[in-house]
Amino acid sequence: ARLGARTTLVAAVGRDPAGRALVESVRTDGVVARVARVAGARTGRIGVVLGPGGERSFVADRGAADRLRPDGLEAAWFRGADALHLPAYSLLGEPLGHAGRRAVDLARAAGAAVSLDLASIAPLVAGGRRAAVELIGLVRPEILFATAAEADAVLGGTVGRDGPQVLLELAPVTVVKRGAEGATVVALEEGRRLRFEVATAHVATLDSTGAGDAFDAGFLLAWLTGRAAGLSLTAALHRAALAGHRAAARQLIGGTAELPIV
């Protein structure tokens, strides 16, 4: 939404001050919030531990976030959407996993593209790499985002030169995010494989929380607008990768504001 896109959040929160603060926060940013308020469960929380250079580790209590139900989703929410973006953990567990898969179905029915980020890889591969690959295959995303570590976990090895190419078996456009080293973009266009590296400039990092999500947002919006403008796939992807890096840089420099809970 901060990039100028019309954006809707579909999620579940608890009936508590944290849930109210979260919904108010995203609405302040111009996001339409389609939120289920779950009785008896508290709003999910993530504890962030910052280390040197702004790197962080997480401790999560997902709470009500895992209680989003498929029967609570409405087809009207997805009409007119150009894309649905999902983190992989929205496909795991029940009822959330069923809700995530129904969201994909509703988005496809509305003519929207689907992008998937392999965020929080440990839960995704907990049942084994084969199960993780099969789950991704059910979604059939147009764009697949992953860090190098996440791609390693799914592929079962170090992501070398050929690793991103292997990911094309899961999505026609795959983006491997490499932090300060930039990103690798690979794609299929009429049977031809495209691959390029996009470097990023060094920035003084205040807090890396949300930088990967910001990259996804910038990339996805630029890819959609480039496609609508009739750009070639190569040109659209180059522009998208640069836009992703710019969005991530703004997040790295600005950090994440504390959410006031009253």
PDB file of C-alpha atoms in Angstrom:
ATOM      1  CA  ALA A   1       0.000   0.000   0.000  1.00  0.00           C
ATOM      2  CA  ARG A   2       2.884   2.378   0.732  1.00  0.00           C
ATOM      3  CA  LEU A   3       4.013   1.856  -2.854  1.00  0.00           C
ATOM      4  CA  GLY A   4       0.656   3.067  -4.156  1.00  0.00           C
ATOM      5  CA  ALA A   5      -1.048  -0.266  -4.774  1.00  0.00           C
ATOM      6  CA  ARG A   6      -4.611  -1.048  -3.781  1.00  0.00           C
ATOM      7  CA  THR A   7      -4.010  -3.672  -1.097  1.00  0.00           C
ATOM      8  CA  THR A   8      -6.179  -5.993   0.986  1.00  0.00           C
ATOM      9  CA  LEU A   9      -5.089  -8.044   3.989  1.00  0.00           C
ATOM     10  CA  VAL A  10      -6.949 -11.280   4.735  1.00  0.00           C
ATOM     11  CA  ALA A  11      -6.082 -12.575   8.197  1.00  0.00           C
ATOM     12  CA  ALA A  12      -7.308 -13.589  11.644  1.00  0.00           C
ATOM     13  CA  VAL A  13      -6.649 -11.815  14.940  1.00  0.00           C
ATOM     14  CA  GLY A  14      -7.826 -12.236  18.487  1.00  0.00           C
ATOM     15  CA  ARG A  15     -10.467 -10.120  20.176  1.00  0.00           C
ATOM     16  CA  ASP A  16      -7.844  -8.237  22.129  1.00  0.00           C
ATOM     17  CA  PRO A  17      -5.991  -4.891  22.169  1.00  0.00           C
ATOM     18  CA  ALA A  18      -3.189  -6.268  19.989  1.00  0.00           C
ATOM     19  CA  GLY A  19      -5.675  -7.296  17.309  1.00  0.00           C
ATOM     20  CA  ARG A  20      -7.370  -3.906  17.352  1.00  0.00           C
ATOM     21  CA  ALA A  21      -3.999  -2.133  17.142  1.00  0.00           C
ATOM     22  CA  LEU A  22      -2.856  -4.297  14.244  1.00  0.00           C
ATOM     23  CA  VAL A  23      -6.006  -3.708  12.221  1.00  0.00           C
ATOM     24  CA  GLU A  24      -5.882   0.031  12.892  1.00  0.00           C
ATOM     25  CA  SER A  25      -2.212   0.129  11.883  1.00  0.00           C
ATOM     26  CA  VAL A  26      -2.726  -1.461   8.466  1.00  0.00           C
ATOM     27  CA  ARG A  27      -5.821   0.640   7.820  1.00  0.00           C
ATOM     28  CA  THR A  28      -3.785   3.760   8.557  1.00  0.00           C
ATOM     29  CA  ASP A  29      -1.449   2.657   5.771  1.00  0.00           C
ATOM     30  CA  GLY A  30      -4.402   2.433   3.383  1.00  0.00           C
ATOM     31  CA  VAL A  31      -4.865  -1.336   3.519  1.00  0.00           C
ATOM     32  CA  VAL A  32      -8.361  -2.825   3.359  1.00  0.00           C
ATOM     33  CA  ALA A  33      -8.526  -5.275   6.278  1.00  0.00           C
ATOM     34  CA  ARG A  34     -10.679  -8.388   5.855  1.00  0.00           C
ATOM     35  CA  VAL A  35     -10.091  -9.767   9.302  1.00  0.00           C
ATOM     36  CA  ALA A  36     -11.699 -12.570  11.280  1.00  0.00           C
ATOM     37  CA  ARG A  37     -11.727 -11.875  15.020  1.00  0.00           C
ATOM     38  CA  VAL A  38     -11.301 -15.167  16.848  1.00  0.00           C
ATOM     39  CA  ALA A  39     -12.762 -15.593  20.315  1.00  0.00           C
ATOM     40  CA  GLY A  40     -10.606 -17.415  22.826  1.00  0.00           C
ATOM     41  CA  ALA A  41      -7.312 -16.916  20.987  1.00  0.00           C
ATOM     42  CA  ARG A  42      -4.914 -14.049  21.311  1.00  0.00           C
ATOM     43  CA  THR A  43      -3.490 -12.155  18.360  1.00  0.00           C
ATOM     44  CA  GLY A  44      -0.296 -13.689  16.996  1.00  0.00           C
ATOM     45  CA  ARG A  45       2.985 -12.189  18.120  1.00  0.00           C
ATOM     46  CA  ILE A  46       6.542 -12.381  16.880  1.00  0.00           C
ATOM     47  CA  GLY A  47       9.463 -11.582  19.131  1.00  0.00           C
ATOM     48  CA  VAL A  48      12.380 -10.112  17.182  1.00  0.00           C
ATOM     49  CA  VAL A  49      15.940 -10.285  18.508  1.00  0.00           C
ATOM     50  CA  LEU A  50      18.245  -7.851  16.717  1.00  0.00           C
ATOM     51  CA  GLY A  51      21.928  -8.625  16.328  1.00  0.00           C
ATOM     52  CA  PRO A  52      24.886  -6.671  14.933  1.00  0.00           C
ATOM     53  CA  GLY A  53      24.224  -5.080  11.558  1.00  0.00           C
ATOM     54  CA  GLY A  54      20.458  -5.254  11.969  1.00  0.00           C
ATOM     55  CA  GLU A  55      20.187  -9.021  11.461  1.00  0.00           C
ATOM     56  CA  ARG A  56      17.421 -10.653  13.441  1.00  0.00           C
ATOM     57  CA  SER A  57      15.987 -13.909  14.683  1.00  0.00           C
ATOM     58  CA  PHE A  58      12.354 -14.622  15.512  1.00  0.00           C
ATOM     59  CA  VAL A  59      10.325 -16.310  18.207  1.00  0.00           C
ATOM     60  CA  ALA A  60       6.713 -16.742  17.081  1.00  0.00           C
ATOM     61  CA  ASP A  61       3.424 -17.275  18.885  1.00  0.00           C
ATOM     62  CA  ARG A  62       1.004 -17.523  15.966  1.00  0.00           C
ATOM     63  CA  GLY A  63      -2.117 -17.620  18.121  1.00  0.00           C
ATOM     64  CA  ALA A  64      -5.257 -16.565  16.249  1.00  0.00           C
ATOM     65  CA  ALA A  65      -3.369 -16.319  12.942  1.00  0.00           C
ATOM     66  CA  ASP A  66      -3.655 -20.100  12.566  1.00  0.00           C
ATOM     67  CA  ARG A  67      -7.448 -19.972  13.083  1.00  0.00           C
ATOM     68  CA  LEU A  68      -8.411 -18.379   9.762  1.00  0.00           C
ATOM     69  CA  ARG A  69     -11.141 -20.590   8.307  1.00  0.00           C
ATOM     70  CA  PRO A  70     -11.856 -21.282   4.621  1.00  0.00           C
ATOM     71  CA  ASP A  71     -15.591 -20.729   5.065  1.00  0.00           C
ATOM     72  CA  GLY A  72     -14.832 -17.213   6.292  1.00  0.00           C
ATOM     73  CA  LEU A  73     -13.406 -16.132   2.932  1.00  0.00           C
ATOM     74  CA  GLU A  74     -15.652 -14.366   0.426  1.00  0.00           C
ATOM     75  CA  ALA A  75     -15.216 -14.463  -3.347  1.00  0.00           C
ATOM     76  CA  ALA A  76     -16.021 -10.740  -3.515  1.00  0.00           C
ATOM     77  CA  TRP A  77     -12.798  -9.940  -1.647  1.00  0.00           C
ATOM     78  CA  PHE A  78     -10.754 -11.270  -4.571  1.00  0.00           C
ATOM     79  CA  ARG A  79     -12.689  -9.790  -7.492  1.00  0.00           C
ATOM     80  CA  GLY A  80     -10.662  -7.190  -9.329  1.00  0.00           C
ATOM     81  CA  ALA A  81      -7.408  -8.290  -7.714  1.00  0.00           C
ATOM     82  CA  ASP A  82      -4.338  -8.550  -9.930  1.00  0.00           C
ATOM     83  CA  ALA A  83      -2.418 -10.828  -7.588  1.00  0.00           C
ATOM     84  CA  LEU A  84      -2.605 -12.850  -4.394  1.00  0.00           C
ATOM     85  CA  HIS A  85       0.581 -13.064  -2.326  1.00  0.00           C
ATOM     86  CA  LEU A  86       1.003 -15.808   0.261  1.00  0.00           C
ATOM     87  CA  PRO A  87       3.715 -16.793   2.720  1.00  0.00           C
ATOM     88  CA  ALA A  88       4.186 -20.568   2.680  1.00  0.00           C
ATOM     89  CA  TYR A  89       3.104 -20.939   6.297  1.00  0.00           C
ATOM     90  CA  SER A  90      -0.393 -19.881   5.230  1.00  0.00           C
ATOM     91  CA  LEU A  91      -0.640 -23.300   3.573  1.00  0.00           C
ATOM     92  CA  LEU A  92       0.242 -25.277   6.697  1.00  0.00           C
ATOM     93  CA  GLY A  93      -1.935 -26.718   9.445  1.00  0.00           C
ATOM     94  CA  GLU A  94      -5.683 -26.600   9.700  1.00  0.00           C
ATOM     95  CA  PRO A  95      -7.860 -24.642   9.332  1.00  0.00           C
ATOM     96  CA  LEU A  96      -5.304 -22.091   8.067  1.00  0.00           C
ATOM     97  CA  GLY A  97      -3.849 -24.346   5.368  1.00  0.00           C
ATOM     98  CA  HIS A  98      -7.307 -25.007   3.941  1.00  0.00           C
ATOM     99  CA  ALA A  99      -8.039 -21.274   4.048  1.00  0.00           C
ATOM    100  CA  GLY A 100      -4.809 -20.526   2.197  1.00  0.00           C
ATOM    101  CA  ARG A 101      -5.617 -23.041  -0.522  1.00  0.00           C
ATOM    102  CA  ARG A 102      -9.168 -21.676  -0.837  1.00  0.00           C
ATOM    103  CA  ALA A 103      -7.743 -18.167  -1.198  1.00  0.00           C
ATOM    104  CA  VAL A 104      -5.654 -19.448  -4.104  1.00  0.00           C
ATOM    105  CA  ASP A 105      -8.755 -20.952  -5.729  1.00  0.00           C
ATOM    106  CA  LEU A 106     -10.750 -17.738  -5.291  1.00  0.00           C
ATOM    107  CA  ALA A 107      -7.897 -15.637  -6.662  1.00  0.00           C
ATOM    108  CA  ARG A 108      -7.501 -17.886  -9.695  1.00  0.00           C
ATOM    109  CA  ALA A 109     -11.248 -17.722 -10.346  1.00  0.00           C
ATOM    110  CA  ALA A 110     -10.962 -13.927 -10.301  1.00  0.00           C
ATOM    111  CA  GLY A 111      -8.131 -14.003 -12.847  1.00  0.00           C
ATOM    112  CA  ALA A 112      -5.403 -13.028 -10.390  1.00  0.00           C
ATOM    113  CA  ALA A 113      -1.805 -14.213 -10.455  1.00  0.00           C
ATOM    114  CA  VAL A 114      -0.455 -15.995  -7.374  1.00  0.00           C
ATOM    115  CA  SER A 115       2.933 -15.435  -5.771  1.00  0.00           C
ATOM    116  CA  LEU A 116       4.363 -17.521  -2.945  1.00  0.00           C
ATOM    117  CA  ASP A 117       7.205 -16.794  -0.525  1.00  0.00           C
ATOM    118  CA  LEU A 118       8.880 -19.758   1.174  1.00  0.00           C
ATOM    119  CA  ALA A 119       9.129 -17.744   4.390  1.00  0.00           C
ATOM    120  CA  SER A 120       9.628 -19.691   7.619  1.00  0.00           C
ATOM    121  CA  ILE A 121      11.063 -22.701   5.882  1.00  0.00           C
ATOM    122  CA  ALA A 122      11.374 -24.933   8.971  1.00  0.00           C
ATOM    123  CA  PRO A 123       7.613 -25.610   9.262  1.00  0.00           C
ATOM    124  CA  LEU A 124       7.377 -26.099   5.490  1.00  0.00           C
ATOM    125  CA  VAL A 125       9.991 -28.872   5.369  1.00  0.00           C
ATOM    126  CA  ALA A 126       9.073 -30.422   8.724  1.00  0.00           C
ATOM    127  CA  GLY A 127       7.207 -33.170   6.863  1.00  0.00           C
ATOM    128  CA  GLY A 128      10.052 -33.686   4.411  1.00  0.00           C
ATOM    129  CA  ARG A 129      11.163 -32.007   1.209  1.00  0.00           C
ATOM    130  CA  ARG A 130       8.899 -34.101  -0.995  1.00  0.00           C
ATOM    131  CA  ALA A 131       5.802 -33.015   0.927  1.00  0.00           C
ATOM    132  CA  ALA A 132       6.954 -29.390   0.737  1.00  0.00           C
ATOM    133  CA  VAL A 133       7.436 -29.603  -3.025  1.00  0.00           C
ATOM    134  CA  GLU A 134       4.030 -31.234  -3.446  1.00  0.00           C
ATOM    135  CA  LEU A 135       2.398 -28.451  -1.417  1.00  0.00           C
ATOM    136  CA  ILE A 136       4.035 -25.783  -3.569  1.00  0.00           C
ATOM    137  CA  GLY A 137       2.875 -27.713  -6.618  1.00  0.00           C
ATOM    138  CA  LEU A 138      -0.725 -27.491  -5.451  1.00  0.00           C
ATOM    139  CA  VAL A 139      -0.486 -23.696  -5.492  1.00  0.00           C
ATOM    140  CA  ARG A 140       1.233 -23.485  -8.907  1.00  0.00           C
ATOM    141  CA  PRO A 141       2.472 -19.940  -8.256  1.00  0.00           C
ATOM    142  CA  GLU A 142       3.385 -17.640 -11.116  1.00  0.00           C
ATOM    143  CA  ILE A 143       6.195 -16.238  -8.954  1.00  0.00           C
ATOM    144  CA  LEU A 144       8.141 -18.053  -6.237  1.00  0.00           C
ATOM    145  CA  PHE A 145      10.260 -16.055  -3.784  1.00  0.00           C
ATOM    146  CA  ALA A 146      12.911 -17.659  -1.572  1.00  0.00           C
ATOM    147  CA  THR A 147      16.089 -16.782   0.244  1.00  0.00           C
ATOM    148  CA  ALA A 148      19.133 -18.882  -0.615  1.00  0.00           C
ATOM    149  CA  ALA A 149      18.725 -20.778   2.672  1.00  0.00           C
ATOM    150  CA  GLU A 150      15.054 -21.483   1.961  1.00  0.00           C
ATOM    151  CA  ALA A 151      15.847 -22.699  -1.545  1.00  0.00           C
ATOM    152  CA  ASP A 152      18.591 -24.916  -0.077  1.00  0.00           C
ATOM    153  CA  ALA A 153      16.100 -26.493   2.307  1.00  0.00           C
ATOM    154  CA  VAL A 154      13.589 -27.294  -0.433  1.00  0.00           C
ATOM    155  CA  LEU A 155      16.183 -28.525  -2.920  1.00  0.00           C
ATOM    156  CA  GLY A 156      18.168 -30.463  -0.328  1.00  0.00           C
ATOM    157  CA  GLY A 157      21.522 -28.900  -1.087  1.00  0.00           C
ATOM    158  CA  THR A 158      23.485 -25.746  -1.608  1.00  0.00           C
ATOM    159  CA  VAL A 159      21.954 -23.389  -4.148  1.00  0.00           C
ATOM    160  CA  GLY A 160      24.754 -23.108  -6.652  1.00  0.00           C
ATOM    161  CA  ARG A 161      24.555 -21.927 -10.220  1.00  0.00           C
ATOM    162  CA  ASP A 162      21.899 -24.458 -11.184  1.00  0.00           C
ATOM    163  CA  GLY A 163      19.793 -24.239  -8.024  1.00  0.00           C
ATOM    164  CA  PRO A 164      17.516 -21.385  -9.114  1.00  0.00           C
ATOM    165  CA  GLN A 165      17.005 -23.138 -12.455  1.00  0.00           C
ATOM    166  CA  VAL A 166      15.713 -26.222 -10.630  1.00  0.00           C
ATOM    167  CA  LEU A 167      13.150 -24.025  -8.885  1.00  0.00           C
ATOM    168  CA  LEU A 168      11.606 -23.362 -12.308  1.00  0.00           C
ATOM    169  CA  GLU A 169       9.998 -26.767 -11.942  1.00  0.00           C
ATOM    170  CA  LEU A 170       7.857 -25.148  -9.226  1.00  0.00           C
ATOM    171  CA  ALA A 171       7.094 -21.749 -10.811  1.00  0.00           C
ATOM    172  CA  PRO A 172       7.738 -20.044 -14.174  1.00  0.00           C
ATOM    173  CA  VAL A 173       9.398 -17.116 -12.381  1.00  0.00           C
ATOM    174  CA  THR A 174      11.612 -17.722  -9.357  1.00  0.00           C
ATOM    175  CA  VAL A 175      13.515 -15.148  -7.344  1.00  0.00           C
ATOM    176  CA  VAL A 176      16.297 -16.120  -4.943  1.00  0.00           C
ATOM    177  CA  LYS A 177      16.951 -13.268  -2.522  1.00  0.00           C
ATOM    178  CA  ARG A 178      20.578 -13.023  -1.390  1.00  0.00           C
ATOM    179  CA  GLY A 179      20.465 -10.057   0.969  1.00  0.00           C
ATOM    180  CA  ALA A 180      23.352  -7.650   0.447  1.00  0.00           C
ATOM    181  CA  GLU A 181      24.474  -9.731  -2.560  1.00  0.00           C
ATOM    182  CA  GLY A 182      21.324  -8.883  -4.506  1.00  0.00           C
ATOM    183  CA  ALA A 183      19.006 -11.397  -6.138  1.00  0.00           C
ATOM    184  CA  THR A 184      18.978 -14.093  -8.800  1.00  0.00           C
ATOM    185  CA  VAL A 185      15.969 -14.110 -11.128  1.00  0.00           C
ATOM    186  CA  VAL A 186      15.210 -17.038 -13.414  1.00  0.00           C
ATOM    187  CA  ALA A 187      12.198 -17.449 -15.660  1.00  0.00           C
ATOM    188  CA  LEU A 188      10.698 -19.432 -18.495  1.00  0.00           C
ATOM    189  CA  GLU A 189       9.577 -17.582 -21.617  1.00  0.00           C
ATOM    190  CA  GLU A 190       8.197 -19.648 -24.485  1.00  0.00           C
ATOM    191  CA  GLY A 191      10.404 -22.587 -23.565  1.00  0.00           C
ATOM    192  CA  ARG A 192      13.505 -20.405 -23.204  1.00  0.00           C
ATOM    193  CA  ARG A 193      15.217 -20.015 -19.834  1.00  0.00           C
ATOM    194  CA  LEU A 194      16.149 -16.531 -18.689  1.00  0.00           C
ATOM    195  CA  ARG A 195      18.562 -15.854 -15.860  1.00  0.00           C
ATOM    196  CA  PHE A 196      20.119 -12.690 -14.520  1.00  0.00           C
ATOM    197  CA  GLU A 197      21.659 -11.321 -11.352  1.00  0.00           C
ATOM    198  CA  VAL A 198      20.599  -7.979  -9.923  1.00  0.00           C
ATOM    199  CA  ALA A 199      23.048  -6.324  -7.550  1.00  0.00           C
ATOM    200  CA  THR A 200      22.048  -4.009  -4.743  1.00  0.00           C
ATOM    201  CA  ALA A 201      23.810  -1.015  -3.242  1.00  0.00           C
ATOM    202  CA  HIS A 202      25.033  -1.178   0.341  1.00  0.00           C
ATOM    203  CA  VAL A 203      22.850   0.678   2.852  1.00  0.00           C
ATOM    204  CA  ALA A 204      23.316   1.323   6.555  1.00  0.00           C
ATOM    205  CA  THR A 205      20.880  -1.144   8.118  1.00  0.00           C
ATOM    206  CA  LEU A 206      18.787  -0.047  11.067  1.00  0.00           C
ATOM    207  CA  ASP A 207      16.572  -3.134  11.192  1.00  0.00           C
ATOM    208  CA  SER A 208      16.205  -5.893   8.585  1.00  0.00           C
ATOM    209  CA  THR A 209      12.751  -6.940   9.840  1.00  0.00           C
ATOM    210  CA  GLY A 210      10.324  -6.876   6.935  1.00  0.00           C
ATOM    211  CA  ALA A 211      12.951  -6.233   4.255  1.00  0.00           C
ATOM    212  CA  GLY A 212      12.187  -9.494   2.470  1.00  0.00           C
ATOM    213  CA  ASP A 213       8.468  -8.740   2.496  1.00  0.00           C
ATOM    214  CA  ALA A 214       9.159  -5.232   1.196  1.00  0.00           C
ATOM    215  CA  PHE A 215      11.225  -6.732  -1.632  1.00  0.00           C
ATOM    216  CA  ASP A 216       8.341  -9.038  -2.557  1.00  0.00           C
ATOM    217  CA  ALA A 217       5.906  -6.109  -2.600  1.00  0.00           C
ATOM    218  CA  GLY A 218       8.120  -3.927  -4.767  1.00  0.00           C
ATOM    219  CA  PHE A 219       8.911  -6.770  -7.156  1.00  0.00           C
ATOM    220  CA  LEU A 220       5.320  -7.936  -7.500  1.00  0.00           C
ATOM    221  CA  LEU A 221       3.889  -4.468  -8.104  1.00  0.00           C
ATOM    222  CA  ALA A 222       6.512  -3.603 -10.721  1.00  0.00           C
ATOM    223  CA  TRP A 223       6.076  -6.980 -12.435  1.00  0.00           C
ATOM    224  CA  LEU A 224       2.319  -6.452 -12.648  1.00  0.00           C
ATOM    225  CA  THR A 225       2.598  -2.911 -13.987  1.00  0.00           C
ATOM    226  CA  GLY A 226       5.308  -3.926 -16.449  1.00  0.00           C
ATOM    227  CA  ARG A 227       3.204  -6.787 -17.732  1.00  0.00           C
ATOM    228  CA  ALA A 228       0.163  -4.513 -18.073  1.00  0.00           C
ATOM    229  CA  ALA A 229       2.289  -2.013 -20.014  1.00  0.00           C
ATOM    230  CA  GLY A 230       3.250  -4.692 -22.524  1.00  0.00           C
ATOM    231  CA  LEU A 231       6.916  -4.930 -21.554  1.00  0.00           C
ATOM    232  CA  SER A 232       8.827  -8.042 -22.510  1.00  0.00           C
ATOM    233  CA  LEU A 233       9.235 -10.565 -19.710  1.00  0.00           C
ATOM    234  CA  THR A 234      12.945  -9.767 -19.442  1.00  0.00           C
ATOM    235  CA  ALA A 235      12.329  -6.024 -19.166  1.00  0.00           C
ATOM    236  CA  ALA A 236       9.476  -6.484 -16.692  1.00  0.00           C
ATOM    237  CA  LEU A 237      11.572  -8.756 -14.477  1.00  0.00           C
ATOM    238  CA  HIS A 238      14.600  -6.439 -14.540  1.00  0.00           C
ATOM    239  CA  ARG A 239      12.380  -3.536 -13.521  1.00  0.00           C
ATOM    240  CA  ALA A 240      10.694  -5.667 -10.872  1.00  0.00           C
ATOM    241  CA  ALA A 241      13.981  -6.768  -9.295  1.00  0.00           C
ATOM    242  CA  LEU A 242      15.238  -3.197  -9.082  1.00  0.00           C
ATOM    243  CA  ALA A 243      11.936  -2.065  -7.568  1.00  0.00           C
ATOM    244  CA  GLY A 244      12.165  -4.880  -5.036  1.00  0.00           C
ATOM    245  CA  HIS A 245      15.640  -3.778  -3.981  1.00  0.00           C
ATOM    246  CA  ARG A 246      14.499  -0.160  -3.632  1.00  0.00           C
ATOM    247  CA  ALA A 247      11.555  -1.162  -1.445  1.00  0.00           C
ATOM    248  CA  ALA A 248      13.775  -3.383   0.701  1.00  0.00           C
ATOM    249  CA  ALA A 249      16.353  -0.602   1.085  1.00  0.00           C
ATOM    250  CA  ARG A 250      13.715   1.798   2.379  1.00  0.00           C
ATOM    251  CA  GLN A 251      12.676  -0.793   4.951  1.00  0.00           C
ATOM    252  CA  LEU A 252      16.282  -1.477   5.995  1.00  0.00           C
ATOM    253  CA  ILE A 253      17.009   2.206   6.480  1.00  0.00           C
ATOM    254  CA  GLY A 254      13.726   3.169   8.118  1.00  0.00           C
ATOM    255  CA  GLY A 255      13.141   0.129  10.309  1.00  0.00           C
ATOM    256  CA  THR A 256       9.767  -0.923  11.673  1.00  0.00           C
ATOM    257  CA  ALA A 257       7.761   1.314  13.962  1.00  0.00           C
ATOM    258  CA  GLU A 258       6.593  -0.097  17.269  1.00  0.00           C
ATOM    259  CA  LEU A 259       2.928  -1.082  17.271  1.00  0.00           C
ATOM    260  CA  PRO A 260       1.140   0.775  20.086  1.00  0.00           C
ATOM    261  CA  ILE A 261      -1.095  -1.555  22.108  1.00  0.00           C
ATOM    262  CA  VAL A 262      -3.544   0.006  24.539  1.00  0.00           C
TER     263      VAL A 262
END
